[in-house]
PDB file of C-alpha atoms in Angstrom:
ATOM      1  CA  UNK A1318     104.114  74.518  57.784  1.00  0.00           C
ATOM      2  CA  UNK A1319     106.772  73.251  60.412  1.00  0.00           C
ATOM      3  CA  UNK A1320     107.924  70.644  57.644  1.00  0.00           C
ATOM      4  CA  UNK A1321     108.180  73.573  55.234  1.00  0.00           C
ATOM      5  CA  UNK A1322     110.116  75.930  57.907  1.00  0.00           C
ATOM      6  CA  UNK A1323     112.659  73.307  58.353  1.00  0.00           C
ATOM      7  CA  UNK A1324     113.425  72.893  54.857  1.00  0.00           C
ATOM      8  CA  UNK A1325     112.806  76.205  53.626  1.00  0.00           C
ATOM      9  CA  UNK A1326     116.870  77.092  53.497  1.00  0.00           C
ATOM     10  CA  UNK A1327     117.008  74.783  50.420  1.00  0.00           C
ATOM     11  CA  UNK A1328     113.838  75.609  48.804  1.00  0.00           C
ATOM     12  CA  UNK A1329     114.591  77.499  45.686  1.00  0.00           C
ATOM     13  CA  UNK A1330     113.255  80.710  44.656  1.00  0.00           C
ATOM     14  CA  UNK A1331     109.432  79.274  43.380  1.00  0.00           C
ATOM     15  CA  UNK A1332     108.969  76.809  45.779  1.00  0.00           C
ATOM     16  CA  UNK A1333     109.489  79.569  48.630  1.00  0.00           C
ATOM     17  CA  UNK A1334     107.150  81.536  46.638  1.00  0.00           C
ATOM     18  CA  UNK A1335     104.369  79.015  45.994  1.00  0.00           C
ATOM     19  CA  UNK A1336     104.371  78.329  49.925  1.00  0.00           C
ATOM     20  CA  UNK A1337     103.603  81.927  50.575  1.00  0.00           C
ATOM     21  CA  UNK A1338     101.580  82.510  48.214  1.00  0.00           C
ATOM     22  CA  UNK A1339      99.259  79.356  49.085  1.00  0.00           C
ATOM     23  CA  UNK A1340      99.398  80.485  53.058  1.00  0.00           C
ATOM     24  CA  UNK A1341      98.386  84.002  51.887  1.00  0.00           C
ATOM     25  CA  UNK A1342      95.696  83.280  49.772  1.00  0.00           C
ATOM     26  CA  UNK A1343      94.501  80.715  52.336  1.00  0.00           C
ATOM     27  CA  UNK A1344      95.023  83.972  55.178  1.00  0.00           C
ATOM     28  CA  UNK A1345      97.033  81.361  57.086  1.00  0.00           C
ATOM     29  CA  UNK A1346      99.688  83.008  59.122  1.00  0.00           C
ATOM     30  CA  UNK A1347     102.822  81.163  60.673  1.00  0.00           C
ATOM     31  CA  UNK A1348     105.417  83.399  61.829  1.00  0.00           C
ATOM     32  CA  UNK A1349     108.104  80.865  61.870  1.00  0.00           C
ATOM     33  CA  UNK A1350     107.299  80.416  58.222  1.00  0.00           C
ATOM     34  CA  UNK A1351     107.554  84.009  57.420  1.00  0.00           C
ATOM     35  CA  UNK A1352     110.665  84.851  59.561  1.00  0.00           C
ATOM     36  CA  UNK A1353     112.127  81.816  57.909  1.00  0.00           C
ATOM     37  CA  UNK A1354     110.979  82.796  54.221  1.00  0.00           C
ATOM     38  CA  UNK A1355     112.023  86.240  54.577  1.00  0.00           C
ATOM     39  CA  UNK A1356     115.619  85.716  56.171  1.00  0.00           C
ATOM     40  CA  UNK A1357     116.145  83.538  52.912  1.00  0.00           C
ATOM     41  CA  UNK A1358     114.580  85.743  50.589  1.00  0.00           C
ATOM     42  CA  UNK A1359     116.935  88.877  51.422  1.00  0.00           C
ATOM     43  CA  UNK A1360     120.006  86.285  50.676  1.00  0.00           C
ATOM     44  CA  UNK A1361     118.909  85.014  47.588  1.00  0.00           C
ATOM     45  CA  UNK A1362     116.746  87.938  45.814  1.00  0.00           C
ATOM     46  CA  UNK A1363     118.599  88.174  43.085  1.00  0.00           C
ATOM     47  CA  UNK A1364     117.868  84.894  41.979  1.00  0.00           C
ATOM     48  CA  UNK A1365     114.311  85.859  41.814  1.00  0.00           C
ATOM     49  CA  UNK A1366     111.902  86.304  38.393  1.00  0.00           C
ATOM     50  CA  UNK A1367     110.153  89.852  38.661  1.00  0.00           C
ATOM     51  CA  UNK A1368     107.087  87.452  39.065  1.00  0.00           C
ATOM     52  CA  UNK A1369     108.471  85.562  41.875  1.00  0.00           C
ATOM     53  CA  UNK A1370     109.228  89.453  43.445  1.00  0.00           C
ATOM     54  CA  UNK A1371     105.689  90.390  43.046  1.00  0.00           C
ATOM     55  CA  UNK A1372     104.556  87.235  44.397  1.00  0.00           C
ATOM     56  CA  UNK A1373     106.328  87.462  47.328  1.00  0.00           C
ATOM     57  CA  UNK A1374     105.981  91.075  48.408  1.00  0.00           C
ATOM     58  CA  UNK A1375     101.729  90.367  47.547  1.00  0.00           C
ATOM     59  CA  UNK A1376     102.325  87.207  50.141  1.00  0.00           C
ATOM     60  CA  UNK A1377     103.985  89.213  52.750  1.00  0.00           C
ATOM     61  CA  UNK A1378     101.378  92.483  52.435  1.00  0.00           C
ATOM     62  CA  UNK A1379      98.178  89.772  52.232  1.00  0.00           C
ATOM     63  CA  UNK A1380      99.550  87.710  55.832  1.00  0.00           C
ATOM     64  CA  UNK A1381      99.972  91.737  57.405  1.00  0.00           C
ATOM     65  CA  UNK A1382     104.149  90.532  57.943  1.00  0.00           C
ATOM     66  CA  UNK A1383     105.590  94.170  58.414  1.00  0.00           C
ATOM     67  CA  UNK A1384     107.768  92.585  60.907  1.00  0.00           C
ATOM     68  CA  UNK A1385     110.881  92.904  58.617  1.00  0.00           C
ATOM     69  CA  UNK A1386     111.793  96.566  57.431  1.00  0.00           C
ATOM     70  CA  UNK A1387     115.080  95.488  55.673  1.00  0.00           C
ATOM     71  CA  UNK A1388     113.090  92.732  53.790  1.00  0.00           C
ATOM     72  CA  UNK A1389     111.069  95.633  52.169  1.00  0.00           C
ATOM     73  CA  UNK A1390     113.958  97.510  51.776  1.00  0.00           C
ATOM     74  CA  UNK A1391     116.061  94.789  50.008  1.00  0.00           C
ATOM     75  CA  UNK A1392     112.844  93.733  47.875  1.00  0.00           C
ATOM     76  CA  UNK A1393     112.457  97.695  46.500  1.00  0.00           C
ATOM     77  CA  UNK A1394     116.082  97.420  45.878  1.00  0.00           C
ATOM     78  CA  UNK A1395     115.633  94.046  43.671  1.00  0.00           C
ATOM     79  CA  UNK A1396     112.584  95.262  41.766  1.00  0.00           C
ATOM     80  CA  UNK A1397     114.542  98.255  40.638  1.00  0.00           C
ATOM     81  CA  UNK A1398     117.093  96.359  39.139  1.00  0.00           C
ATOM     82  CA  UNK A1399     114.359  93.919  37.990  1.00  0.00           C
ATOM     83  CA  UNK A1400     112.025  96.609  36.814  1.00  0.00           C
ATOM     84  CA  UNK A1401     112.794  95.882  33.002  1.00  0.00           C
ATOM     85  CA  UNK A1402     112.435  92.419  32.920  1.00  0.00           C
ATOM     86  CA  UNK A1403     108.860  91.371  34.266  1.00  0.00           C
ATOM     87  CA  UNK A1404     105.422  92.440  32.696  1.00  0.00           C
ATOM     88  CA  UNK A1405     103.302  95.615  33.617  1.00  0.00           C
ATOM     89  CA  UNK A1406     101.212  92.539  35.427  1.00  0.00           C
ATOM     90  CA  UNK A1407     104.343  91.722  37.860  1.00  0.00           C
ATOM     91  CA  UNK A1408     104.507  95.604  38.772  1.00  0.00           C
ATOM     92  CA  UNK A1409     101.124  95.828  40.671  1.00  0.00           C
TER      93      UNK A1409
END
């Protein structure tokens, strides 16, 4: 994870997601990783797939990280504007 934190400004939207998701579905929290993923989520949201969105948000919720209220606020924000593009699937 410390290799991944100190890349993850240039990660692009799927590659930040695939890291979170893995940690997540592992239940491996690293705080670095999620203060890191989330400060470049909330810049670059809009460059995310409804399924990247989902994934993200499921990540966040499974590793507890409540840590960042404008993250979730940004994120509802996104999936509104998102809300007709993704599958009922990327909505739960």
């Amino acid at each position: 994870c410390a290799a991944a934190t100190s890349q993850i400004d240039e990660f692009v939207p799927q590659n930040l997601v695939q890291i979170l998701w893995a940690c997540a579905t592992c239940g491996y929290r690293d705080d670095a990783l999620l203060y890191g993923a989330s400060r470049v989520a909330k810049r670059r949201f809009r460059d995310f797939s409804s399924q990247h969105l989902s994934n993200f948000i499921w990540a966040c919720a499974r590793l507890s990280f409540k840590q960042d209220p404008d993250l979730l606020q940004r994120f509802c924000a996104e999936a509104n504007r998102k809300m007709h593009e993704g599958s009922p699937q990327h909505l739960s």
